GROMACS .gro file of C-alpha atoms in nm:
model
  227
    1MET     CA    1   8.287  -0.273  -0.025
    2ALA     CA    2   8.062  -0.195   0.234
    3THR     CA    3   7.740  -0.293   0.099
    4THR     CA    4   7.421   0.019   0.280
    5VAL     CA    5   7.160  -0.120   0.301
    6HIS     CA    6   6.838   0.144   0.343
    7GLU     CA    7   6.561   0.042   0.547
    8PRO     CA    8   6.260   0.029   0.378
    9PRO     CA    9   5.983   0.289   0.463
   10LYS     CA   10   5.736   0.284   0.738
   11ILE     CA   11   5.382   0.266   0.628
   12GLU     CA   12   5.162   0.477   0.814
   13GLY     CA   13   4.832   0.413   0.833
   14CYS     CA   14   4.595   0.481   0.575
   15ARG     CA   15   4.307   0.693   0.734
   16ASP     CA   16   4.125   0.770   0.424
   17PRO     CA   17   3.891   0.567   0.397
   18SER     CA   18   3.823   0.545  -0.006
   19GLN     CA   19   4.160   0.416  -0.017
   20MET     CA   20   4.115   0.095   0.247
   21THR     CA   21   3.894   0.007  -0.012
   22SER     CA   22   4.146  -0.146  -0.292
   23ASN     CA   23   4.203  -0.420  -0.095
   24SER     CA   24   3.852  -0.590  -0.083
   25GLY     CA   25   4.012  -0.977   0.025
   26ASN     CA   26   4.057  -0.801   0.366
   27GLY     CA   27   3.705  -0.806   0.647
   28GLY     CA   28   3.533  -0.604   0.804
   29TRP     CA   29   3.380  -0.251   0.797
   30ARG     CA   30   3.582  -0.202   0.503
   31ASN     CA   31   3.449  -0.418   0.267
   32LEU     CA   32   3.120  -0.273   0.296
   33VAL     CA   33   3.243   0.094   0.040
   34PRO     CA   34   3.322   0.046  -0.296
   35THR     CA   35   3.576   0.062  -0.403
   36ASP     CA   36   3.508   0.379  -0.632
   37GLY     CA   37   3.423   0.495  -0.224
   38GLU     CA   38   3.043   0.583  -0.321
   39LEU     CA   39   2.807   0.444  -0.104
   40ARG     CA   40   2.525   0.467  -0.301
   41ALA     CA   41   2.565   0.143  -0.475
   42VAL     CA   42   2.548   0.038  -0.127
   43LYS     CA   43   2.247   0.072   0.027
   44ASP     CA   44   2.061   0.037  -0.296
   45TYR     CA   45   2.105  -0.312  -0.196
   46SER     CA   46   1.944  -0.270   0.155
   47PRO     CA   47   1.575  -0.280   0.077
   48PRO     CA   48   1.393   0.085   0.132
   49PRO     CA   49   1.149   0.123   0.520
   50ALA     CA   50   0.808   0.158   0.260
   51SER     CA   51   0.878  -0.199   0.158
   52THR     CA   52   0.951  -0.442   0.446
   53GLY     CA   53   0.699  -0.176   0.679
   54ILE     CA   54   0.344  -0.262   0.372
   55TRP     CA   55   0.404  -0.574   0.460
   56VAL     CA   56   0.378  -0.536   0.845
   57VAL     CA   57   0.067  -0.321   0.747
   58LEU     CA   58  -0.075  -0.550   0.550
   59ALA     CA   59   0.008  -0.846   0.748
   60SER     CA   60  -0.163  -0.709   1.071
   61ILE     CA   61  -0.489  -0.585   0.872
   62THR     CA   62  -0.577  -0.951   0.699
   63MET     CA   63  -0.490  -1.046   1.076
   64SER     CA   64  -0.768  -0.784   1.230
   65PHE     CA   65  -1.028  -0.927   0.916
   66ALA     CA   66  -1.008  -1.287   0.982
   67ALA     CA   67  -1.081  -1.203   1.377
   68PHE     CA   68  -1.391  -1.059   1.276
   69THR     CA   69  -1.464  -1.317   1.004
   70SER     CA   70  -1.443  -1.585   1.277
   71ALA     CA   71  -1.697  -1.379   1.487
   72LEU     CA   72  -1.949  -1.367   1.181
   73ILE     CA   73  -1.949  -1.693   1.197
   74VAL     CA   74  -1.894  -1.778   1.532
   75ARG     CA   75  -2.253  -1.529   1.606
   76GLN     CA   76  -2.406  -1.626   1.314
   77GLY     CA   77  -2.384  -2.010   1.494
   78SER     CA   78  -2.524  -1.901   1.790
   79ALA     CA   79  -2.780  -1.616   1.737
   80LEU     CA   80  -3.118  -1.720   1.729
   81ASP     CA   81  -3.215  -1.322   1.631
   82TRP     CA   82  -3.025  -1.384   1.233
   83ARG     CA   83  -3.203  -1.265   0.985
   84HIS     CA   84  -3.142  -1.279   0.597
   85LEU     CA   85  -2.958  -0.888   0.475
   86PRO     CA   86  -3.046  -0.766   0.126
   87LEU     CA   87  -2.665  -0.638   0.048
   88PRO     CA   88  -2.745  -0.244  -0.130
   89ARG     CA   89  -2.694  -0.302  -0.491
   90ILE     CA   90  -2.507  -0.020  -0.478
   91LEU     CA   91  -2.199  -0.223  -0.286
   92TYR     CA   92  -2.158  -0.414  -0.693
   93LEU     CA   93  -2.105  -0.047  -0.872
   94ASN     CA   94  -1.889   0.060  -0.535
   95THR     CA   95  -1.622  -0.258  -0.672
   96LEU     CA   96  -1.599  -0.138  -1.042
   97VAL     CA   97  -1.553   0.218  -0.915
   98LEU     CA   98  -1.269   0.066  -0.698
   99PHE     CA   99  -1.166  -0.175  -1.000
  100ALA     CA  100  -1.086   0.122  -1.183
  101SER     CA  101  -0.910   0.283  -0.908
  102SER     CA  102  -0.650  -0.025  -0.938
  103PHE     CA  103  -0.647  -0.039  -1.354
  104ALA     CA  104  -0.589   0.422  -1.324
  105LEU     CA  105  -0.280   0.344  -1.051
  106GLU     CA  106  -0.158   0.057  -1.242
  107VAL     CA  107  -0.113   0.314  -1.599
  108ALA     CA  108   0.000   0.553  -1.339
  109ARG     CA  109   0.253   0.365  -1.240
  110ARG     CA  110   0.446   0.238  -1.499
  111ARG     CA  111   0.421   0.545  -1.608
  112VAL     CA  112   0.575   0.702  -1.339
  113GLY     CA  113   0.856   0.468  -1.411
  114VAL     CA  114   0.898   0.570  -1.722
  115PHE     CA  115   0.936   0.946  -1.646
  116MET     CA  116   1.203   0.806  -1.410
  117GLY     CA  117   1.430   0.657  -1.643
  118GLY     CA  118   1.502   0.967  -1.821
  119LEU     CA  119   1.156   1.072  -2.010
  120LYS     CA  120   1.051   1.369  -1.842
  121ASN     CA  121   0.691   1.400  -2.055
  122GLN     CA  122   0.562   1.148  -1.875
  123SER     CA  123   0.512   1.278  -1.597
  124THR     CA  124   0.265   1.487  -1.644
  125SER     CA  125   0.062   1.209  -1.766
  126SER     CA  126   0.214   1.031  -1.408
  127THR     CA  127  -0.024   1.292  -1.197
  128ARG     CA  128  -0.361   1.351  -1.414
  129TRP     CA  129  -0.362   0.890  -1.407
  130LEU     CA  130  -0.264   0.964  -0.968
  131TYR     CA  131  -0.507   1.200  -0.990
  132ILE     CA  132  -0.790   1.001  -1.128
  133THR     CA  133  -0.680   0.708  -0.852
  134LEU     CA  134  -0.748   0.997  -0.600
  135PHE     CA  135  -1.184   1.054  -0.744
  136LEU     CA  136  -1.181   0.643  -0.811
  137GLY     CA  137  -1.135   0.609  -0.490
  138LEU     CA  138  -1.280   0.866  -0.321
  139LEU     CA  139  -1.627   0.857  -0.525
  140PHE     CA  140  -1.597   0.442  -0.387
  141VAL     CA  141  -1.612   0.652   0.004
  142ALA     CA  142  -1.889   0.804  -0.090
  143GLY     CA  143  -2.071   0.488  -0.241
  144GLN     CA  144  -2.033   0.276   0.071
  145TYR     CA  145  -2.209   0.565   0.215
  146ALA     CA  146  -2.419   0.567  -0.053
  147ALA     CA  147  -2.492   0.197   0.062
  148TRP     CA  148  -2.547   0.307   0.478
  149LEU     CA  149  -2.817   0.525   0.373
  150GLN     CA  150  -2.949   0.309   0.213
  151LEU     CA  151  -2.978   0.072   0.494
  152ARG     CA  152  -3.072   0.337   0.714
  153SER     CA  153  -3.366   0.409   0.537
  154GLN     CA  154  -3.530   0.058   0.545
  155GLY     CA  155  -3.493   0.103   0.959
  156LEU     CA  156  -3.116  -0.105   0.991
  157TYR     CA  157  -2.899   0.064   1.190
  158LEU     CA  158  -2.562  -0.011   1.415
  159ALA     CA  159  -2.755  -0.207   1.705
  160THR     CA  160  -3.057  -0.311   1.465
  161ASN     CA  161  -2.963  -0.628   1.425
  162PRO     CA  162  -2.622  -0.880   1.436
  163ASN     CA  163  -2.648  -0.885   1.047
  164SER     CA  164  -2.659  -0.532   1.067
  165SER     CA  165  -2.409  -0.512   1.291
  166PHE     CA  166  -2.144  -0.678   1.048
  167PHE     CA  167  -2.209  -0.519   0.741
  168TYR     CA  168  -2.103  -0.172   0.918
  169VAL     CA  169  -1.873  -0.251   1.108
  170LEU     CA  170  -1.712  -0.401   0.788
  171THR     CA  171  -1.757  -0.174   0.529
  172ALA     CA  172  -1.707   0.132   0.749
  173THR     CA  173  -1.335  -0.082   0.894
  174HIS     CA  174  -1.323  -0.142   0.504
  175ALA     CA  175  -1.349   0.291   0.398
  176LEU     CA  176  -1.121   0.384   0.712
  177HIS     CA  177  -0.881   0.142   0.528
  178VAL     CA  178  -0.948   0.310   0.226
  179LEU     CA  179  -0.886   0.664   0.320
  180GLY     CA  180  -0.559   0.580   0.483
  181GLY     CA  181  -0.474   0.472   0.080
  182LEU     CA  182  -0.664   0.812  -0.016
  183GLY     CA  183  -0.365   0.993   0.196
  184GLY     CA  184  -0.090   0.768   0.097
  185LEU     CA  185  -0.222   0.872  -0.272
  186ALA     CA  186  -0.217   1.216  -0.201
  187ARG     CA  187   0.110   1.195  -0.091
  188VAL     CA  188   0.284   1.038  -0.347
  189ILE     CA  189   0.182   1.357  -0.578
  190HIS     CA  190   0.274   1.578  -0.351
  191ARG     CA  191   0.718   1.420  -0.420
  192LEU     CA  192   0.610   1.348  -0.772
  193ASN     CA  193   0.558   1.698  -0.785
  194LYS     CA  194   0.819   1.717  -0.600
  195SER     CA  195   1.039   1.524  -0.808
  196ILE     CA  196   1.083   1.350  -0.444
  197LEU     CA  197   0.939   1.033  -0.556
  198ARG     CA  198   1.115   0.695  -0.442
  199LYS     CA  199   1.046   0.379  -0.699
  200SER     CA  200   1.018   0.226  -0.343
  201THR     CA  201   0.720   0.469  -0.205
  202LEU     CA  202   0.520   0.414  -0.485
  203TYR     CA  203   0.533   0.050  -0.511
  204ALA     CA  204   0.431   0.004  -0.134
  205THR     CA  205   0.137   0.257  -0.220
  206ALA     CA  206   0.050   0.053  -0.503
  207HIS     CA  207   0.073  -0.335  -0.293
  208TYR     CA  208  -0.150  -0.109  -0.018
  209TRP     CA  209  -0.438  -0.005  -0.310
  210HIS     CA  210  -0.426  -0.392  -0.489
  211PHE     CA  211  -0.484  -0.499  -0.207
  212MET     CA  212  -0.771  -0.310  -0.114
  213ASP     CA  213  -0.960  -0.477  -0.358
  214ALA     CA  214  -0.908  -0.832  -0.335
  215LEU     CA  215  -1.036  -0.711   0.017
  216TRP     CA  216  -1.297  -0.552  -0.068
  217VAL     CA  217  -1.414  -0.848  -0.250
  218TYR     CA  218  -1.391  -1.076   0.006
  219LEU     CA  219  -1.625  -0.863   0.202
  220LEU     CA  220  -1.822  -0.857  -0.038
  221LEU     CA  221  -1.823  -1.191  -0.062
  222LEU     CA  222  -1.902  -1.258   0.272
  223LEU     CA  223  -2.197  -1.054   0.308
  224TRP     CA  224  -2.330  -1.213   0.081
  225MET     CA  225  -2.283  -1.579   0.152
  226LYS     CA  226  -2.360  -1.484   0.590
  227LEU     CA  227  -2.562  -1.202   0.568
   0.00000   0.00000   0.00000
């Protein structure tokens, strides 16, 4: 009796990327796609640009102020015209204002996290605390300007002596970075109102703002000890 042997069917090359991911043991780029065909889970594993970029920014700011510190120490050691500069008292009030702004931002960050978790009624409260942070940041910059006016009323300008030069340069540079942080806060508020805010953007802004706090405390101690 003759036996008929059927030729096994030919398997065509799979052109559907979602079907190519069923064999997770295969190497190559196919392992990067989840079995359900969605790429969203894969994207979550890569750090957002805001999370990585903020550390580069903070590192560059740290290096800049480290250079200013070195210049101040070297200039003080070689200067015969170095005179003691009494710090304006408003600087201590400005420190409290900046701390209060960080507290408000931290409250806003936590409430935004709750809002993104599904509690929609936290959106208005989060925005309110962000506006408080923005206002306190502007108040800090205004206080710095008041400190500069106080020095000017005493006849101390940028080029009066090395002490006043370093005071203006350090405080003005820090104030400019605070203004940059205020721009970031305004962007966060705008994106939150549009419901397109990413957690990574908010966290990067919060890290930057808290870093401005720590940097200001360092500068205040440096000015108090060296000027």
